[in-house]
Amino acid sequence: MELIDKLEILADAAKYDASCASSGAPKRSSEGKDGIGATNGMGICHSYTPDGRCVSLLKILLTNFCIYDCQYCVNRRTSNVPRARFTVEEVVKLTVDFYLRNYIDGLFLSSGIIQSADYTMEQLVAIARELREVHQFRGYIHLKTIPDADPALIDAAGRYADRLSVNIELPTQDSVQRLAPEKNVHTIKLAMGNIRLKLDEKEAEPKAPKFAPAGQSTQMIVGADASDDQRILTTAETLYGSYKLKRVYYSAFSPIPQSPKSVPLAPPPMLREHRLYQADFLLRGYGFQVNELLPQSGNLALDIDPKLAWALANREHFPMDLNRAEPAMITRIPGIGLRNAKRIVELRRMRQVRYADLARLKCSMKKIAPFIVTADYRPPRDTTPSEALRRSMADVQQQMPLWPELQAA
Amino acid sequence: MSIDGEPGDADDTAAPVDAVALALAGHPIPVATFGDFRTAARDLIVRRVPPESVQWSGSETPHGDLLSAATSGLAPSLPPGLLAQPPAPPPRIPRSLMEMLQSAACYRAPDRWAFLYKIVWRWQQGQQEILSMADEDGARLQHMVKAVRHEEHDMHAYLRFRERPPEAGDPRFVAWFEPAHDVLPQVAQHFARRMGKTSWMIGTPEATVLWDGHTLHSTGPLMRSAADVEDSGEALWLTYYRSIFNPARLNADIMHGHIRTRFWKNLPEAAVVPHMVSQAAAGARKVGQLDTVGKRGGTTIPIAAEKAAPERQQPSSLDDCRRCDLWQNATQAVAGQGARHAKIMLLGEQPGDQEDLAGKPFVGPAGALLDKAMIDAGMDRRKVYITNAVKHFKWEPRGKRRLHKTPAQKEVMACHYWLETELETIAPDIVVALGSTALKSILQSGSVTMKDYMGQPFQHDGRWVVVTYHPSYALRVPSAEARHEAVAAIVAALKLAQRLADGEQP
Ligand code: SF4
């Protein structure tokens, strides 16, 4: 099979993985050195495809042969898909060629399970080693870790890769047992714990050999089982706390060819995935806890974002005086992000914050107006019932269902 | 590294202009680079020349200062007596503002130098609010900086090199880009870092840079449009681009929101987008697969379900325990560890963050303290058995950390099953209860309190029980003195346990 045919199959097979970020690696440069590649710590998206997702890495599978039978996965052993397998050299060549043409920032390599977890992991490590040691490639490398692999292999992977990920796949143990019978939450958690111990070790001992400097991440598939958003976010919160993950990626279950009966026919609304990302961001960046965003079981609202939903449910904090409020509380005002909260605090050290300042900071005035007090402004509507406010502030363009023909069926 | 014509280097090559003399004469001050501007602005500030009295001309760029050239006959008059005043101190511009000015200088606007001088002037007057978005000039400055950085970012992202055949020699890679602002010098440095010793050239309508593997060179425009270099490698990229797209998630608006329209014409992938979109719209959404992949013949993997699962150690029954809910948020159950027929059992509360990851009791900070206490008490860790009343870590999220939470009595009771098994198999003569949860577990009562038992060993179920603090209590107490006392109490309890083990009476 030609390289281009393999690429077609093995990129197609990798597209269901949501992660693509290339940030968090230490700064590296190849200026005047042998080899290629640089990282600036931020990562760059090199293109976008018509699904709105960015291309920043060469995201491929080493092979889509797989002996497992995960029901949500197009590459499961019972799936009748064309199969292909790259050689180590082919992956290395593609990475270097794409990198030189400035298509990508690095490699995100994953694989179907072939022969055994250890064998598969060895192959992934071999590619990363070849890139780093033979080609002196200094771009970004993210390796998907096979949870049952020997910890020594995970250790080796961490020496070459910037980031490691172990996918939890589904939010509950029961769902994993049912939909991914060969996987095991216990070993997945152990692998994540193992990675965290190595990361901690490295942090405590700066001279220790380098280990996955961009940390670890995971992915959860949304809508392949019946778990609600509260369950999903609680699992995410648990994983963040336990294994110091950099990111949890949420991937709305995508229809797959000859879908088995154990998974739903229709995908969840894309907006649900979007709300989960928003909520996740509030957990990571804003100090929210899941039980604040979702005190009871259920899903996040689709018509308004989670921060606005929280504010409407907690009106006693509002309207909040921007000239007095705790900086951390300012970030909880709908329509004020971390950056603008910081700017407001900076500004009020120089002078009183006025209403017009917020427009200049490009805050969404419609959104923040009912929740703030400034030197020259008090909301006339601060007693408007939350329900009415919600109606007036719901996202105007409700996103169209993405698969109308499927949802009608 | 430097690049010919980089901002800041111009002072060395061009003859210095007397900015103050030009301003006095009502002539525009010619500025080609940020370095020119910096020198001129410093001189003008020192002579207290206000921004209204200065005209600037940026002759280099085609988008240069047309306005001031057209109006150069109408010099605004300088304030009378200006030169009679003593010179002002030279401006002290903080580094962050200097960086902003330098970025903003790349913004193509006819009045860019006049505007930057106004900023410097206002800063010199003590108007710190120019740093704020809430100030009108401040907002414009930030807008310019942002636009320039955005342009740099887009050039990092959307520039595409084409590879030349090896026999064509250097440069090995060639790219064409049409930046809206003067960002080529900075961007060239980015690619020098990225490409190592590989040579390349980037052409733009205004200028060209060349990297020979060691040094950057810049010249005037050499190319007129997208590089006319044939590159068969591009086919791989287009295949990748089509294959990584999931038609089930078609949402072209987001894509267009990210890549500004003017970049599309030079992106090779632009050619395949319309087809991808129409295919997705015409039903490819039903399965996320690319249709050309779907049409190929497929294979299933013939392997029996029983053979597929990896061989794993049979989970211990403790790992499978579901007697309470604590297993759910923990990594693993942590069983006791130590000598099989130890005379002494040290009983803690529950595993902590570190123990949960490592799967062993007392390996974290509290473990280190306990180790030290054992050494002080002359106790050999290998001869005792160490375990916890509750086998799974109970915690609460605090930001990105796990905050220890005391187990509830019903969890202690549920987990007592495992302690009983351990007490039976180890059959210790003495149990040291470290902390109140351990005590409550041993006595199977939620209402007992430590202070009733501290320092006085008692018999329970045919063995001695010695009660003392949990090592993490000693870590938590605020004063060094209290901490000292707590550690001493633990050491004393361990010594006592040792004596009891040697058959002494309390
Ligand atoms: S804490 Fe104890 S009782 Fe609860 S699940 Fe874990 S081992 Fe079982």
XYZ file of C-alpha atoms and ligand atoms in Angstrom, chain B residues 317-328 330 332-334 350-351 389-394 407 410-418, ligand 1:
42
model
C -10.961 -8.942 46.647
C -9.975 -5.762 48.453
C -9.659 -3.965 45.112
C -13.135 -5.119 44.233
C -14.640 -3.996 47.525
C -17.876 -2.059 47.175
C -18.870 -2.013 50.828
C -19.020 1.765 50.705
C -18.684 4.399 47.965
C -15.121 5.441 48.655
C -13.648 3.193 45.958
C -15.247 5.356 43.340
C -9.869 6.637 44.697
C -6.827 1.897 44.409
C -7.378 0.228 47.748
C -4.309 0.395 49.954
C -6.827 6.121 55.656
C -4.462 6.438 52.724
C -8.680 1.756 59.346
C -10.156 2.683 55.946
C -8.574 1.343 52.788
C -9.649 3.901 50.189
C -8.697 7.578 50.167
C -11.586 9.867 51.001
C -14.115 9.165 56.811
C -20.371 4.274 58.515
C -17.401 4.036 56.180
C -15.165 3.101 59.091
C -17.644 0.404 60.034
C -17.950 -0.850 56.455
C -14.207 -1.109 56.149
C -13.800 -2.759 59.540
C -14.349 -6.025 57.718
C -10.878 -5.688 56.216
S -13.168 2.255 51.902
Fe -13.133 0.183 52.622
S -15.276 -0.431 52.666
Fe -15.161 1.411 51.407
S -14.938 0.603 49.325
Fe -12.883 0.965 50.102
S -12.218 -0.975 50.962
Fe -14.448 -1.097 50.715
